[in-house]
PDB file of C-alpha atoms in Angstrom:
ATOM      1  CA  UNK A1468     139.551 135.378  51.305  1.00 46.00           C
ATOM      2  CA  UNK A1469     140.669 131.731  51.999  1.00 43.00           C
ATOM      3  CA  UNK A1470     141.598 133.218  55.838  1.00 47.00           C
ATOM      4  CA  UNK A1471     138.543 135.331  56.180  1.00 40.00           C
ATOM      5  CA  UNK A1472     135.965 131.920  55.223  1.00 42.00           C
ATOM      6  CA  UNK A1473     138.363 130.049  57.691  1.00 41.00           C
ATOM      7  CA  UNK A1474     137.606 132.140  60.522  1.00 47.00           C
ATOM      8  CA  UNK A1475     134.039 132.197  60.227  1.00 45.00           C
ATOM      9  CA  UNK A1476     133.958 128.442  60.270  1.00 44.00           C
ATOM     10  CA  UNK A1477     135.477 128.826  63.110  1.00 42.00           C
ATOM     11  CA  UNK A1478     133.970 130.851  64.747  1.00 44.00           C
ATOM     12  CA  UNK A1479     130.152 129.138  63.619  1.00 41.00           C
ATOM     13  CA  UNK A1480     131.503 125.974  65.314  1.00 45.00           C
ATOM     14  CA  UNK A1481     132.822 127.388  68.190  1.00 44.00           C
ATOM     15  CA  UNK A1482     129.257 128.881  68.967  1.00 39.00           C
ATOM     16  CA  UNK A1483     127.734 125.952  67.692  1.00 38.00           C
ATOM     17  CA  UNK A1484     129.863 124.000  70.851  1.00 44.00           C
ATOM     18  CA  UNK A1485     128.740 127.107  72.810  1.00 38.00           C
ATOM     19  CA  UNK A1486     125.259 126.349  72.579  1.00 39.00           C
ATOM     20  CA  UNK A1487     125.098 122.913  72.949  1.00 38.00           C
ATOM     21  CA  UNK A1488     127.151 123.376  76.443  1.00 38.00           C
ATOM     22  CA  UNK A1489     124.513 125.915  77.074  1.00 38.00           C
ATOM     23  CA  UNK A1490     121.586 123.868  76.369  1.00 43.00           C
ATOM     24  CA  UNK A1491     122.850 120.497  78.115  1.00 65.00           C
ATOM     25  CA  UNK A1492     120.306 119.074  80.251  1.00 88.00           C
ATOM     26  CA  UNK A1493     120.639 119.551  84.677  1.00 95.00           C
ATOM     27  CA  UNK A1494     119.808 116.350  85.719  1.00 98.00           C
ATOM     28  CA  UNK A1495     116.627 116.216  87.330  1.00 98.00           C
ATOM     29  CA  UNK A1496     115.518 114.202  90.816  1.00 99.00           C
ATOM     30  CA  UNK A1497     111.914 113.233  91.714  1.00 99.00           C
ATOM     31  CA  UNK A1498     111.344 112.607  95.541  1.00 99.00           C
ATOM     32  CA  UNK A1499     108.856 111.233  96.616  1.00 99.00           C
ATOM     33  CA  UNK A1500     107.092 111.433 100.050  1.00 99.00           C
ATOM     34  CA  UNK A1501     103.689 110.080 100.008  1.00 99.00           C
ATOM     35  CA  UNK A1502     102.762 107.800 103.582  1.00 99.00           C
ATOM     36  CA  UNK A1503      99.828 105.904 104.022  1.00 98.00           C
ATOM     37  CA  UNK A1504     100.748 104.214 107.386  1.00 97.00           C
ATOM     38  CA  UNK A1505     103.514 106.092 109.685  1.00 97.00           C
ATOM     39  CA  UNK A1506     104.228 109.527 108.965  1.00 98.00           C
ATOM     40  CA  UNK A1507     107.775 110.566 109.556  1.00 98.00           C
ATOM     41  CA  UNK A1508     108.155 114.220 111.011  1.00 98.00           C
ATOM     42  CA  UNK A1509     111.503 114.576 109.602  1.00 99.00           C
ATOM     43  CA  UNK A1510     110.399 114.328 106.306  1.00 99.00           C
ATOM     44  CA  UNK A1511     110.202 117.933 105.642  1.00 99.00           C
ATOM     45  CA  UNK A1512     113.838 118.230 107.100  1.00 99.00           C
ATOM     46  CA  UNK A1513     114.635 115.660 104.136  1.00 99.00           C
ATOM     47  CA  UNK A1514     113.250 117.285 101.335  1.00 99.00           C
ATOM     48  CA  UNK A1515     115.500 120.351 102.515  1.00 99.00           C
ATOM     49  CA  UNK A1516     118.082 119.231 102.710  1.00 99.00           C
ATOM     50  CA  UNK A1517     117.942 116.896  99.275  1.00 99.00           C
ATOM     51  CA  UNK A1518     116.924 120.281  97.634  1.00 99.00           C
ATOM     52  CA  UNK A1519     120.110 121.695  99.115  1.00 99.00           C
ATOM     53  CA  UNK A1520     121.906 118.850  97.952  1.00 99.00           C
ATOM     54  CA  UNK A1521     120.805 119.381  94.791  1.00 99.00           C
ATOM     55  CA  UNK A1522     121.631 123.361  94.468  1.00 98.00           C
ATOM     56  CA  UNK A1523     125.040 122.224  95.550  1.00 98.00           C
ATOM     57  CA  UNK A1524     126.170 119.529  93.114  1.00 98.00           C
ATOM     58  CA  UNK A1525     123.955 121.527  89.992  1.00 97.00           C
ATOM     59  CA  UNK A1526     120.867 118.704  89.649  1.00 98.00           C
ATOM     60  CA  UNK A1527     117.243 119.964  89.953  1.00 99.00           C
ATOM     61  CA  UNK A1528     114.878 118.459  92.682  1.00 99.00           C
ATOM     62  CA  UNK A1529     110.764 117.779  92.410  1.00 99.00           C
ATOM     63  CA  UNK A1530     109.633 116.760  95.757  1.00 99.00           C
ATOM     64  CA  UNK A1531     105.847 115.379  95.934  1.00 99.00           C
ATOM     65  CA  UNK A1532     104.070 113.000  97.760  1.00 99.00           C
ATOM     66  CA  UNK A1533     101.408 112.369  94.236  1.00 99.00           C
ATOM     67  CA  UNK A1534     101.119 109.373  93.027  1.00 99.00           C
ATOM     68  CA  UNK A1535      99.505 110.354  90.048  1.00 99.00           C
ATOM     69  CA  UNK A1536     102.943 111.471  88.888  1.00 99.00           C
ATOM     70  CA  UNK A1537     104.343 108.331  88.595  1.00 99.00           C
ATOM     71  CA  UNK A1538     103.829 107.739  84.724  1.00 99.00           C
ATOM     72  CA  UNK A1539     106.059 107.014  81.796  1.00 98.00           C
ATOM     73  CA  UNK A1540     106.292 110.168  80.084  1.00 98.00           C
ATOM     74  CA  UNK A1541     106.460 111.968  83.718  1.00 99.00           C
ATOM     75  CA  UNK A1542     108.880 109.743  84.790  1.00 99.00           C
ATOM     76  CA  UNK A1543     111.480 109.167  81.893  1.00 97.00           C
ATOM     77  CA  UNK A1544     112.309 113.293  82.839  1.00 97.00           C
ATOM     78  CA  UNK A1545     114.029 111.998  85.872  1.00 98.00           C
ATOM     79  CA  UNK A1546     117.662 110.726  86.281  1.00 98.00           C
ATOM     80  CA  UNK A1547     116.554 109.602  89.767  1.00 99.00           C
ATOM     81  CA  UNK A1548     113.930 108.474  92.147  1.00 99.00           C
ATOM     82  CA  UNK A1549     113.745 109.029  95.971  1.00 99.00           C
ATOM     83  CA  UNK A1550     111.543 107.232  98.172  1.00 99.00           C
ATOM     84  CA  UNK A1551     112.113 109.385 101.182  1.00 99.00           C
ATOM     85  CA  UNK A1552     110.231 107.791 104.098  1.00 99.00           C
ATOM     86  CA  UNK A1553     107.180 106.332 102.308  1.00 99.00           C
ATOM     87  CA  UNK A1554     105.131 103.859 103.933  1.00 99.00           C
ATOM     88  CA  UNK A1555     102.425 101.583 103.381  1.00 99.00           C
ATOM     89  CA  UNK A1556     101.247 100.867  99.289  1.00 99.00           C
ATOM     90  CA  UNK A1557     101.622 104.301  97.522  1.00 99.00           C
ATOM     91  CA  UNK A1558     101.657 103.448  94.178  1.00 99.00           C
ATOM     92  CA  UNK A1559      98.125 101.685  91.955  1.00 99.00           C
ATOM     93  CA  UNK A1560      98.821  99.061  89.582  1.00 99.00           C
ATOM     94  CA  UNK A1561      99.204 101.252  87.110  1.00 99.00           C
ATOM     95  CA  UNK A1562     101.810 103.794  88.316  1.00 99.00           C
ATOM     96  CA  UNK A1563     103.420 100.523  89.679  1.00 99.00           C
ATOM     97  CA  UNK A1564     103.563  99.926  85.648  1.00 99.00           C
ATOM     98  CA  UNK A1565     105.164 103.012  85.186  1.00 99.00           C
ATOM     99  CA  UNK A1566     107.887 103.148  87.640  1.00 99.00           C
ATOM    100  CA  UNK A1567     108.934  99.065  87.036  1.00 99.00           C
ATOM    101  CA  UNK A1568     109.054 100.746  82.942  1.00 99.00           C
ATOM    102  CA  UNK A1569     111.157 103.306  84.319  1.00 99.00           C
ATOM    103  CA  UNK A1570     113.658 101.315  86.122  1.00 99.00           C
ATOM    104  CA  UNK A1571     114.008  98.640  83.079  1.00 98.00           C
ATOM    105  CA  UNK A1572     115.110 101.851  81.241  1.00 98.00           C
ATOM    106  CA  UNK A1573     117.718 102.236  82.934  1.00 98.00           C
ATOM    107  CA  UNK A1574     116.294 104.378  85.687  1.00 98.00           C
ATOM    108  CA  UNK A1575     117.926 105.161  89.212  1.00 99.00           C
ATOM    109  CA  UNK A1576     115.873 104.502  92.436  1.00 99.00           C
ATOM    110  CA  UNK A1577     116.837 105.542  95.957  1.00 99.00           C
ATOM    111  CA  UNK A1578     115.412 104.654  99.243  1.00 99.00           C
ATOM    112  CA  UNK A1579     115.569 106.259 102.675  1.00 99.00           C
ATOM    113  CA  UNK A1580     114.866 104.610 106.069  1.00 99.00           C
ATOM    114  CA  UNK A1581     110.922 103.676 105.675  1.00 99.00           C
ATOM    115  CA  UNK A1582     111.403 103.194 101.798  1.00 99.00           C
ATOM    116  CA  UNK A1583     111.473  99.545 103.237  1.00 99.00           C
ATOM    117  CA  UNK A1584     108.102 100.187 105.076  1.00 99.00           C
ATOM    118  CA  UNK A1585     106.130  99.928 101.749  1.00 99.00           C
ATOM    119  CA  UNK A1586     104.496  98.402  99.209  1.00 99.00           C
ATOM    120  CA  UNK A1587     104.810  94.880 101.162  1.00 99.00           C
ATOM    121  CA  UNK A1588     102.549  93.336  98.215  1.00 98.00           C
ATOM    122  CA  UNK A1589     104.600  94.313  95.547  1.00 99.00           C
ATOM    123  CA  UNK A1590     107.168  91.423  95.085  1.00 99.00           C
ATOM    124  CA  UNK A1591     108.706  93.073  92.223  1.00 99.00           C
ATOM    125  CA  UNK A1592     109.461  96.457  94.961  1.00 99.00           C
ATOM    126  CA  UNK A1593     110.909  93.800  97.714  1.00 99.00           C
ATOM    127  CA  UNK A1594     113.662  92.950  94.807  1.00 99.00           C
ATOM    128  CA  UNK A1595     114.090  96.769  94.387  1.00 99.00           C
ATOM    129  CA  UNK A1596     114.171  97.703  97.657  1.00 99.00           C
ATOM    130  CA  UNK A1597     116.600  95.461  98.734  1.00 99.00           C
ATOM    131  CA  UNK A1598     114.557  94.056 102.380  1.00 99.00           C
ATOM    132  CA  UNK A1599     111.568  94.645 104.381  1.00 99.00           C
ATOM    133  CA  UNK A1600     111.024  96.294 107.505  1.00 99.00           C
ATOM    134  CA  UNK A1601     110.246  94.027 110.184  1.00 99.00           C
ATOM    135  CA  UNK A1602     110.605  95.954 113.531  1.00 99.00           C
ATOM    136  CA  UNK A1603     112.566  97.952 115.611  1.00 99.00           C
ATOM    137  CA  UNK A1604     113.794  98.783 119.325  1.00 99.00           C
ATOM    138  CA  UNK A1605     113.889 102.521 120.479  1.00 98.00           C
ATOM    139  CA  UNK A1606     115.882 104.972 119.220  1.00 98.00           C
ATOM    140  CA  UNK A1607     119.647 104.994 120.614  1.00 99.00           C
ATOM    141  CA  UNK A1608     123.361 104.953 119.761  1.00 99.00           C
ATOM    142  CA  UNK A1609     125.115 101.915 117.621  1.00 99.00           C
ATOM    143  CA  UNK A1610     128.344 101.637 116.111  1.00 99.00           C
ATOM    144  CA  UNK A1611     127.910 101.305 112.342  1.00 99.00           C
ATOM    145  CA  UNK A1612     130.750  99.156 110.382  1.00 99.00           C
ATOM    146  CA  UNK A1613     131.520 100.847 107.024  1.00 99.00           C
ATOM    147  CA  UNK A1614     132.618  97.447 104.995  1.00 98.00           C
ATOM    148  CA  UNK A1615     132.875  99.235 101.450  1.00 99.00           C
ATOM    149  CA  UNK A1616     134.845 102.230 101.331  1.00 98.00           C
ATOM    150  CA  UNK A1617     134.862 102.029  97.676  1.00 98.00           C
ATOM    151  CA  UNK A1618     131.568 103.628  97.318  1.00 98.00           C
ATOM    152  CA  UNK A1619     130.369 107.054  96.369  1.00 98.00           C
ATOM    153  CA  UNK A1620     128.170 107.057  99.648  1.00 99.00           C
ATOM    154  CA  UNK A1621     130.902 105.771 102.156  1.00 99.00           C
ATOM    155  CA  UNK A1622     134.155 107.216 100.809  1.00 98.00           C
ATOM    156  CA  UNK A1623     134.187 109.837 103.497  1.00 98.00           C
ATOM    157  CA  UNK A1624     132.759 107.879 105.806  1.00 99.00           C
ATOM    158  CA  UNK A1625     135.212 106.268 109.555  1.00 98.00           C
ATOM    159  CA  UNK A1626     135.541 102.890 109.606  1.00 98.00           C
ATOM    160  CA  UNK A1627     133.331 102.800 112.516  1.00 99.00           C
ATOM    161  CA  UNK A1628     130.641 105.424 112.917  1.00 99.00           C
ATOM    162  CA  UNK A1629     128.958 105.985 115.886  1.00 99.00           C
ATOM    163  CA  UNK A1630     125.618 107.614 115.772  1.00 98.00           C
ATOM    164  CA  UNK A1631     122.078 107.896 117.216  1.00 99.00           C
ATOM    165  CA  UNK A1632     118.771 106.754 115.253  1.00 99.00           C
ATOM    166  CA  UNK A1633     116.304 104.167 114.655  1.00 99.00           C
ATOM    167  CA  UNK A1634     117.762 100.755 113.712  1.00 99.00           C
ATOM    168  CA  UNK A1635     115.469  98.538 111.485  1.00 99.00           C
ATOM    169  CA  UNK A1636     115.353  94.845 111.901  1.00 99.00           C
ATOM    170  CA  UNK A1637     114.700  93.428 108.232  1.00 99.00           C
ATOM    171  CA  UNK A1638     112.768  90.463 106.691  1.00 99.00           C
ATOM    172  CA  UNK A1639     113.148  89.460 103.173  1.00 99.00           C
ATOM    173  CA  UNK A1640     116.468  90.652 102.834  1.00 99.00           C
ATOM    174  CA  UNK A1641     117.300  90.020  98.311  1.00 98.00           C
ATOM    175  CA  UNK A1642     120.406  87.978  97.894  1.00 97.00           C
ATOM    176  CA  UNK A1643     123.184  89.466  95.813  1.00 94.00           C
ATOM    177  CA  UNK A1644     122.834  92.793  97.437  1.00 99.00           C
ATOM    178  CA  UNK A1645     126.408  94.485  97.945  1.00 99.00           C
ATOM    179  CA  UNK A1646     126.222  95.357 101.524  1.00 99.00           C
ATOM    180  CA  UNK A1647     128.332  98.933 102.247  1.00 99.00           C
ATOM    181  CA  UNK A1648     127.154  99.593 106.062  1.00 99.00           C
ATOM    182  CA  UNK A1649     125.906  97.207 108.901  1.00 99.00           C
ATOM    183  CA  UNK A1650     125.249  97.598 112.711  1.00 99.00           C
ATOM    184  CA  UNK A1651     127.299  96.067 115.334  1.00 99.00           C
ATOM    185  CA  UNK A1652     124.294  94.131 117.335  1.00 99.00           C
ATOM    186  CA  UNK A1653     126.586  93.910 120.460  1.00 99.00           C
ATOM    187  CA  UNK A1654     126.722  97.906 120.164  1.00 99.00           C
ATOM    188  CA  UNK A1655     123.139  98.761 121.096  1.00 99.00           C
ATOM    189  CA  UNK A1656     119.866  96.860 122.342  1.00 99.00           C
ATOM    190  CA  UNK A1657     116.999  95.228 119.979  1.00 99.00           C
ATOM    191  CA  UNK A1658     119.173  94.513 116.791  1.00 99.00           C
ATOM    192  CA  UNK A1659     117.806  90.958 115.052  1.00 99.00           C
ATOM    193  CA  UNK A1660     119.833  90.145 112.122  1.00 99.00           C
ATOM    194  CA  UNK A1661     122.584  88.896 113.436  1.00 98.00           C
ATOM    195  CA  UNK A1662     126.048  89.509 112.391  1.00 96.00           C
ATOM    196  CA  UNK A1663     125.749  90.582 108.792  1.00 97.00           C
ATOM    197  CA  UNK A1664     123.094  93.044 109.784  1.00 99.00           C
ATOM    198  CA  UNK A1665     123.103  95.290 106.862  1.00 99.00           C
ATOM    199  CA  UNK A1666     122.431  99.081 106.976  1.00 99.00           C
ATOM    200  CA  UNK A1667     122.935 100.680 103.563  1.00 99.00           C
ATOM    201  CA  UNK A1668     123.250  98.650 100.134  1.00 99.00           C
ATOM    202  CA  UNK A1669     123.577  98.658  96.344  1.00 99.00           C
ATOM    203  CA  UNK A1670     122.657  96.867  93.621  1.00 99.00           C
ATOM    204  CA  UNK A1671     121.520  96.652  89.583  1.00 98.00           C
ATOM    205  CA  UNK A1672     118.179  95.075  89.633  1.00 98.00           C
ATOM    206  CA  UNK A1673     116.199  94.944  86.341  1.00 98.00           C
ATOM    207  CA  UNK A1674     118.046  97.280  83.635  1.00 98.00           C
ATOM    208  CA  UNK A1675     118.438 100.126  86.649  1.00 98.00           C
ATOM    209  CA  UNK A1676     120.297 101.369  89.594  1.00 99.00           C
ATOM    210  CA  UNK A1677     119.389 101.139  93.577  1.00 99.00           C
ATOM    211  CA  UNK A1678     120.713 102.232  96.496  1.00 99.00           C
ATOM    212  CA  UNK A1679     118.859 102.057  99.987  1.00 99.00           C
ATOM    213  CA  UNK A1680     119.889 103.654 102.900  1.00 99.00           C
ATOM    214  CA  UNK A1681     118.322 102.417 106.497  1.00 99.00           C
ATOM    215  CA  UNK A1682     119.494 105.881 108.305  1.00 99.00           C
ATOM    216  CA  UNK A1683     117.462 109.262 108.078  1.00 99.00           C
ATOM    217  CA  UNK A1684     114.598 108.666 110.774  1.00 99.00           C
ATOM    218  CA  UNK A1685     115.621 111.680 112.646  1.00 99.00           C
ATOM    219  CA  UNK A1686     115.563 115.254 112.016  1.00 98.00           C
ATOM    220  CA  UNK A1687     119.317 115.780 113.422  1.00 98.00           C
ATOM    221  CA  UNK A1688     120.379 113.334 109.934  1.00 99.00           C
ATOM    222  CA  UNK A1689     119.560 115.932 107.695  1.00 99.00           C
ATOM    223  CA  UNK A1690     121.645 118.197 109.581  1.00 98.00           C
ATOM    224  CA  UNK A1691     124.795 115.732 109.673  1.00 99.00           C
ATOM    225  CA  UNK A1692     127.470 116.397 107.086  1.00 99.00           C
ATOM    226  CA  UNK A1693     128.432 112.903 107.341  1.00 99.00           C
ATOM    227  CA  UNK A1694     124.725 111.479 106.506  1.00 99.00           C
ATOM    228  CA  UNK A1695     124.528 114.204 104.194  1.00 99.00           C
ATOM    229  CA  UNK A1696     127.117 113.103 101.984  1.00 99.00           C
ATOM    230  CA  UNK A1697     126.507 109.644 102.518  1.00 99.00           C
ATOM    231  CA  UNK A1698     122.655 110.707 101.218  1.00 99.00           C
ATOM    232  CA  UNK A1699     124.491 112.119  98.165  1.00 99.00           C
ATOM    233  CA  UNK A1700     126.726 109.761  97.665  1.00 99.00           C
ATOM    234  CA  UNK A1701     123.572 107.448  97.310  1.00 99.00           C
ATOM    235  CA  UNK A1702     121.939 109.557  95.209  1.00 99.00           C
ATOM    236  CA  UNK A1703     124.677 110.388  92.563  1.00 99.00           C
ATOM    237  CA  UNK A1704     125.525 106.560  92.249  1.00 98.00           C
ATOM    238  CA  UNK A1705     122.132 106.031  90.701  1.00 99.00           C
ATOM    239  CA  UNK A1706     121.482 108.415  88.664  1.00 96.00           C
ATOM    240  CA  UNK A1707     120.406 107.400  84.936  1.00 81.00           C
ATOM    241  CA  UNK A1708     123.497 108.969  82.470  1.00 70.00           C
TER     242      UNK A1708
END
């Protein structure tokens, strides 16, 4: 009797473990597209391939370009936030509300290329963000410097990487961001930033996680294994446990 009542403990607790394995949240991703100034044409190319990304490493992926989604209760379903080319001010007070809420939580934010493009009146974004975009030359080849290996976005990456895309000159660039990528200047024509020009970043800023990424204006990125990993890499680093 005293075996037969053992076993089916047991065995309740083993499905018990069952289920909750079986019922553990997939992380979720929101990205976010919405442009009010320039409108990228590889954008659809990037919410591909993040949606690829996603069926790969087992996390779900919302893409949108609505504002209106950007409230607490919508938000706090995300472990992430993308900002995948956005320009110009997206948000309303409001939803900015909601996503500064979301980030003091403990949230994860993510921006790509133009994600620096935006919300220039938002001081609280610029701290986010990591810089502004000030300008840029044409598009053309530079040698990138990876100067953090360390990183989930990097790991994989050369020490030098040569590749061709747009190349952002920056203006209110935060302090105490840790730098991961810059752009040799002497490499290419139009750079502005000098030495330390910096490329790709991360940083804690206000109870969450954010990582920016300047590279992704061109559809051939989201066809890159490098940048795609590099994208990942970005977007795993961040994402709220």
């Amino acid at each position: 009797m005293k075996k037969l009542l053992l076993s089916s403990c047991l065995a309740l607790m083993a499905l018990i473990s069952l289920s909750f394995i079986n019922f553990k949240k997939t992380p979720k991703v929101l990205v976010f597209a919405r442009t009010v100034k320039y409108h990228h044409a590889s954008i659809p190319k990037g919410l591909a391939a993040i949606q690829q990304l996603g069926k790969e490493h087992h996390f779900d992926v919302d893409t949108t370009t609505d504002a209106n989604l950007f409230t607490a209760d919508n938000l706090k379903k995300y472990a992430a936030v993308v900002f995948l080319s956005t320009t110009g001010d997206v948000l309303n007070d409001e939803q900015q509300t909601a996503f500064e809420q979301y980030i003091r939580s403990g949230g994860g934010f993510v921006g790509v290329h133009a994600a620096t493009d935006t919300e220039y009146d938002w001081p609280w974004y610029n701290q986010l963000v990591g810089a502004y975009f000030k300008s840029h030359p044409k598009q053309q080849e530079a040698v990138l410097h990876i100067v953090d290996h360390s990183h989930l976005s990097t790991k994989h990456l050369p020490a030098e990487w040569k590749r061709k895309d747009e190349w952002y000159n920056f203006k209110s660039i935060q302090p105490n961001l840790h730098i991961l990528i810059t752009i040799d200047e002497k490499s290419y024509t139009g750079g502005e930033n000098g030495d330390l020009h910096p490329m790709a970043w991360y940083h804690d800023f206000d109870g969450g996680h954010a990582f920016y990424t300047e590279l992704g204006h061109t559809d051939e990125s989201y066809a890159d294994p490098l940048y795609l990993q590099h994208l990942y890499g970005g977007i795993a680093s961040v994402m709220k446990k």
